Amino acid sequence: MRVAVLSDLHANLEALEAVLEDARARDATAFLVLGDIVGYGADPQAVLDGVRSLPGATLIAGNHDLAAVGRFDVSLFNSVAATAIRWTAGQLDDATRAELGTWEPRATTPEALLVHGSVRDPAAEYIVNETRAAASFAADDFALCFFGHTHLPVLYAQVDGRVAGRMLADDEEIALPEGRTLLNPGSVGQPRDGDPRASYLLFDPEARTARVRRVAYDIAGAQRKIRAAGLPDVLAERLAEGR
Ligand code: ZN
């Protein structure tokens, strides 16, 4: 069994389509989606429809998804993110808005705990270093947790009480460490590690291995739609830089 883990899709349909094609070619049959499905990009409804129709999918909400339906305080966003989320709110149909009203930023599956931000604050906190990772290890007794929100593919392991983190390279096979693990698949729709390719993670629960996949996609197409929608230009520019 192969599980594809996707986070921070950010309404980027071109990136989602490329990632799904890559995941299906590698026999992914289940999907875990860690939130921030919308926000920043130009295709919020289409990307939500795309992930909702995935077979065997577990979906949680990110802070942008919650903000789009008034469940997260937009005054905590920077001005570009706030502008984008107000535009996004007007793009969603009523059924989608009602559904987003019920999603939580945390879920438990047979494979793992899922959170958008962190275990101690699933909607908002960024796990950006080993201190923050240690706080999440202390907040619950999970063996494996997938998280998103930082847009960086990274692994934090807790072995014999000590927490160590490292970035994950494209297509590197990782054997999950003995002990406990926090894993971030990076961002499908707005990578921020300097590599503009979409990022997601393939997980094999039986073998306990994982692999980050970086996938080229039609960046120019996504940029054209952002500009045509009248969204802030920086949201188009940053896709080409992966920042
Ligand atoms: Zn995000």
CSV table of C-alpha atoms and ligand atoms in Angstrom, one decimal:
chain,number,residue,atom,x,y,z
A,1,MET,CA,0.0,0.0,0.0
A,2,ARG,CA,1.2,3.5,-0.9
A,3,VAL,CA,-0.2,6.6,0.7
A,4,ALA,CA,0.3,10.0,-0.9
A,5,VAL,CA,0.6,12.9,1.6
A,6,LEU,CA,-0.3,16.3,0.3
A,7,SER,CA,-0.2,19.7,2.1
A,8,ASP,CA,-0.5,23.4,1.3
A,9,LEU,CA,-2.0,23.0,-2.1
A,10,HIS,CA,-3.1,26.7,-2.1
A,11,ALA,CA,-5.5,26.6,-5.0
A,12,ASN,CA,-2.8,25.7,-7.5
A,13,LEU,CA,-4.6,23.4,-9.9
A,14,GLU,CA,-1.6,22.9,-12.2
A,15,ALA,CA,0.5,21.7,-9.4
A,16,LEU,CA,-2.2,19.4,-8.0
A,17,GLU,CA,-2.8,17.7,-11.4
A,18,ALA,CA,1.0,17.1,-11.8
A,19,VAL,CA,1.3,15.7,-8.3
A,20,LEU,CA,-1.7,13.4,-8.7
A,21,GLU,CA,-0.4,12.1,-12.0
A,22,ASP,CA,3.0,11.3,-10.4
A,23,ALA,CA,1.3,9.7,-7.3
A,24,ARG,CA,-0.9,7.5,-9.5
A,25,ALA,CA,2.0,6.4,-11.6
A,26,ARG,CA,3.6,5.2,-8.3
A,27,ASP,CA,0.5,3.2,-7.3
A,28,ALA,CA,-0.8,5.6,-4.5
A,29,THR,CA,-4.2,4.3,-3.5
A,30,ALA,CA,-4.9,6.5,-0.4
A,31,PHE,CA,-4.4,10.2,0.1
A,32,LEU,CA,-3.9,12.3,3.2
A,33,VAL,CA,-4.4,16.0,2.7
A,34,LEU,CA,-3.0,18.2,5.5
A,35,GLY,CA,-4.9,21.5,4.8
A,36,ASP,CA,-4.4,24.9,3.2
A,37,ILE,CA,-6.2,23.5,0.1
A,38,VAL,CA,-7.2,27.1,-0.8
A,39,GLY,CA,-5.6,30.6,-0.4
A,40,TYR,CA,-3.0,32.4,-2.6
A,41,GLY,CA,-3.8,30.6,-5.9
A,42,ALA,CA,-6.5,31.1,-8.5
A,43,ASP,CA,-8.4,27.8,-8.5
A,44,PRO,CA,-9.8,27.3,-5.0
A,45,GLN,CA,-13.1,25.6,-6.0
A,46,ALA,CA,-11.4,23.3,-8.6
A,47,VAL,CA,-8.7,22.2,-6.2
A,48,LEU,CA,-11.2,21.5,-3.4
A,49,ASP,CA,-13.3,19.5,-5.9
A,50,GLY,CA,-10.2,17.6,-6.9
A,51,VAL,CA,-9.2,16.5,-3.4
A,52,ARG,CA,-12.7,15.7,-2.3
A,53,SER,CA,-13.1,13.3,-5.2
A,54,LEU,CA,-9.9,11.4,-4.4
A,55,PRO,CA,-10.6,7.8,-3.4
A,56,GLY,CA,-9.5,6.9,0.1
A,57,ALA,CA,-8.8,10.5,1.1
A,58,THR,CA,-8.6,12.0,4.6
A,59,LEU,CA,-8.8,15.8,4.5
A,60,ILE,CA,-8.2,18.3,7.3
A,61,ALA,CA,-8.4,22.1,7.2
A,62,GLY,CA,-5.6,24.6,7.3
A,63,ASN,CA,-5.7,28.1,8.6
A,64,HIS,CA,-6.5,29.4,5.1
A,65,ASP,CA,-9.4,27.0,4.6
A,66,LEU,CA,-10.8,28.0,8.0
A,67,ALA,CA,-10.3,31.7,7.2
A,68,ALA,CA,-12.2,31.3,3.9
A,69,VAL,CA,-15.3,30.5,5.9
A,70,GLY,CA,-14.8,32.8,8.8
A,71,ARG,CA,-13.4,30.3,11.3
A,72,PHE,CA,-9.9,31.8,11.5
A,73,ASP,CA,-9.1,35.5,12.2
A,74,VAL,CA,-8.0,37.1,9.0
A,75,SER,CA,-6.4,39.9,11.0
A,76,LEU,CA,-3.7,37.4,11.8
A,77,PHE,CA,-2.8,37.2,8.1
A,78,ASN,CA,-0.4,39.5,6.3
A,79,SER,CA,-2.0,41.9,3.8
A,80,VAL,CA,-1.3,39.7,0.7
A,81,ALA,CA,-2.7,36.6,2.4
A,82,ALA,CA,-5.7,38.5,3.6
A,83,THR,CA,-6.5,40.0,0.2
A,84,ALA,CA,-6.2,36.5,-1.3
A,85,ILE,CA,-8.5,34.9,1.3
A,86,ARG,CA,-11.2,37.6,0.8
A,87,TRP,CA,-11.1,36.9,-3.0
A,88,THR,CA,-11.2,33.1,-2.3
A,89,ALA,CA,-14.3,33.4,0.0
A,90,GLY,CA,-16.2,34.7,-3.0
A,91,GLN,CA,-15.2,31.9,-5.3
A,92,LEU,CA,-16.6,29.0,-3.3
A,93,ASP,CA,-20.0,27.5,-3.8
A,94,ASP,CA,-22.5,27.1,-1.0
A,95,ALA,CA,-22.1,23.4,-0.5
A,96,THR,CA,-18.3,23.8,-0.3
A,97,ARG,CA,-18.6,26.6,2.3
A,98,ALA,CA,-21.0,24.4,4.4
A,99,GLU,CA,-18.5,21.5,4.2
A,100,LEU,CA,-15.5,23.6,5.2
A,101,GLY,CA,-17.6,24.7,8.1
A,102,THR,CA,-17.2,21.2,9.6
A,103,TRP,CA,-13.6,20.4,8.9
A,104,GLU,CA,-11.0,20.3,11.7
A,105,PRO,CA,-7.3,21.0,11.5
A,106,ARG,CA,-6.5,17.6,13.0
A,107,ALA,CA,-7.5,14.0,12.4
A,108,THR,CA,-6.4,10.5,13.3
A,109,THR,CA,-6.0,7.7,10.7
A,110,PRO,CA,-4.7,4.1,11.2
A,111,GLU,CA,-1.3,5.2,9.8
A,112,ALA,CA,-0.8,8.5,11.6
A,113,LEU,CA,-1.9,11.6,13.4
A,114,LEU,CA,-2.6,14.5,11.0
A,115,VAL,CA,-2.3,18.2,11.9
A,116,HIS,CA,-2.0,21.2,9.7
A,117,GLY,CA,0.3,23.3,11.9
A,118,SER,CA,1.5,21.5,15.1
A,119,VAL,CA,0.2,19.0,17.6
A,120,ARG,CA,-0.3,21.5,20.4
A,121,ASP,CA,-1.9,24.1,18.1
A,122,PRO,CA,-3.2,22.4,14.9
A,123,ALA,CA,-4.4,25.5,13.1
A,124,ALA,CA,-1.8,28.1,13.7
A,125,GLU,CA,1.6,27.1,15.1
A,126,TYR,CA,4.6,26.6,12.8
A,127,ILE,CA,7.0,23.7,13.6
A,128,VAL,CA,10.2,25.5,12.4
A,129,ASN,CA,12.8,24.0,14.7
A,130,GLU,CA,13.6,21.2,17.1
A,131,THR,CA,12.3,23.1,20.1
A,132,ARG,CA,8.9,23.5,18.5
A,133,ALA,CA,9.0,19.8,17.3
A,134,ALA,CA,9.8,18.7,20.9
A,135,ALA,CA,6.7,20.6,22.1
A,136,SER,CA,4.6,18.7,19.6
A,137,PHE,CA,6.1,15.3,20.7
A,138,ALA,CA,5.2,16.3,24.3
A,139,ALA,CA,1.6,17.3,23.4
A,140,ASP,CA,0.4,13.7,22.4
A,141,ASP,CA,1.6,10.2,22.3
A,142,PHE,CA,1.6,9.5,18.6
A,143,ALA,CA,4.2,7.4,16.9
A,144,LEU,CA,3.9,9.1,13.5
A,145,CYS,CA,2.5,12.6,12.7
A,146,PHE,CA,2.2,14.3,9.4
A,147,PHE,CA,2.1,18.1,9.5
A,148,GLY,CA,2.3,21.0,7.0
A,149,HIS,CA,2.0,24.8,7.2
A,150,THR,CA,5.7,25.6,6.9
A,151,HIS,CA,5.9,24.5,3.2
A,152,LEU,CA,9.2,22.8,3.8
A,153,PRO,CA,9.8,19.0,3.4
A,154,VAL,CA,11.4,18.0,6.8
A,155,LEU,CA,11.6,15.2,9.2
A,156,TYR,CA,11.9,15.5,13.0
A,157,ALA,CA,12.7,12.3,14.9
A,158,GLN,CA,12.6,11.7,18.7
A,159,VAL,CA,14.9,8.8,19.6
A,160,ASP,CA,15.7,8.1,23.3
A,161,GLY,CA,14.1,11.4,24.2
A,162,ARG,CA,16.3,13.5,21.9
A,163,VAL,CA,14.8,15.4,18.9
A,164,ALA,CA,16.7,15.9,15.7
A,165,GLY,CA,15.4,17.5,12.4
A,166,ARG,CA,16.6,17.5,8.8
A,167,MET,CA,15.4,18.6,5.4
A,168,LEU,CA,14.4,15.9,2.9
A,169,ALA,CA,15.9,15.7,-0.5
A,170,ASP,CA,14.0,14.8,-3.7
A,171,ASP,CA,13.4,11.1,-4.1
A,172,GLU,CA,15.6,10.1,-1.2
A,173,GLU,CA,14.2,6.9,0.4
A,174,ILE,CA,13.8,7.4,4.2
A,175,ALA,CA,13.5,4.5,6.6
A,176,LEU,CA,11.4,5.8,9.5
A,177,PRO,CA,13.6,6.0,12.6
A,178,GLU,CA,13.0,3.8,15.6
A,179,GLY,CA,11.1,6.0,18.0
A,180,ARG,CA,8.7,8.8,17.0
A,181,THR,CA,8.5,10.8,13.9
A,182,LEU,CA,7.1,14.1,12.6
A,183,LEU,CA,7.0,14.4,8.8
A,184,ASN,CA,6.2,17.3,6.6
A,185,PRO,CA,5.7,16.6,2.8
A,186,GLY,CA,6.5,20.2,1.7
A,187,SER,CA,4.0,22.2,-0.3
A,188,VAL,CA,2.2,21.2,-3.4
A,189,GLY,CA,1.1,24.6,-4.5
A,190,GLN,CA,3.6,27.1,-3.1
A,191,PRO,CA,7.0,25.5,-2.2
A,192,ARG,CA,9.3,27.7,-0.1
A,193,ASP,CA,12.7,25.9,0.0
A,194,GLY,CA,14.0,27.4,-3.2
A,195,ASP,CA,13.0,24.5,-5.5
A,196,PRO,CA,9.9,25.7,-7.4
A,197,ARG,CA,8.7,22.1,-8.2
A,198,ALA,CA,5.6,20.9,-6.4
A,199,SER,CA,6.4,18.7,-3.3
A,200,TYR,CA,4.5,15.8,-1.8
A,201,LEU,CA,5.4,12.6,0.0
A,202,LEU,CA,4.8,8.9,-0.7
A,203,PHE,CA,4.5,6.7,2.4
A,204,ASP,CA,4.6,2.9,2.6
A,205,PRO,CA,3.1,1.9,6.0
A,206,GLU,CA,4.1,-1.7,5.8
A,207,ALA,CA,7.8,-1.1,4.9
A,208,ARG,CA,7.8,2.1,7.1
A,209,THR,CA,9.5,4.0,4.4
A,210,ALA,CA,8.8,7.5,2.9
A,211,ARG,CA,10.0,9.4,0.0
A,212,VAL,CA,9.5,13.1,-1.0
A,213,ARG,CA,8.7,13.6,-4.6
A,214,ARG,CA,9.4,16.9,-6.5
A,215,VAL,CA,7.3,17.3,-9.5
A,216,ALA,CA,7.6,19.9,-12.3
A,217,TYR,CA,4.4,21.5,-13.3
A,218,ASP,CA,3.0,24.4,-15.5
A,219,ILE,CA,4.1,27.3,-13.4
A,220,ALA,CA,3.5,29.8,-16.2
A,221,GLY,CA,-0.1,28.6,-16.4
A,222,ALA,CA,-0.7,29.0,-12.7
A,223,GLN,CA,0.9,32.5,-12.8
A,224,ARG,CA,-1.3,33.6,-15.7
A,225,LYS,CA,-4.5,32.7,-13.8
A,226,ILE,CA,-3.3,34.5,-10.6
A,227,ARG,CA,-2.7,37.7,-12.6
A,228,ALA,CA,-6.0,37.3,-14.6
A,229,ALA,CA,-7.9,37.0,-11.2
A,230,GLY,CA,-6.3,40.3,-10.1
A,231,LEU,CA,-4.6,38.7,-7.1
A,232,PRO,CA,-1.4,40.4,-5.8
A,233,ASP,CA,1.4,39.9,-8.3
A,234,VAL,CA,3.9,38.6,-5.7
A,235,LEU,CA,1.8,35.5,-5.5
A,236,ALA,CA,2.6,34.8,-9.1
A,237,GLU,CA,6.2,35.8,-8.9
A,238,ARG,CA,7.1,33.6,-5.9
A,239,LEU,CA,5.9,30.4,-7.7
A,240,ALA,CA,8.8,30.7,-10.1
A,241,GLU,CA,11.3,31.2,-7.3
A,242,GLY,CA,10.0,28.5,-4.9
A,243,ARG,CA,10.0,31.1,-2.1
B,1,ZN,ZN,0.1,27.1,3.6
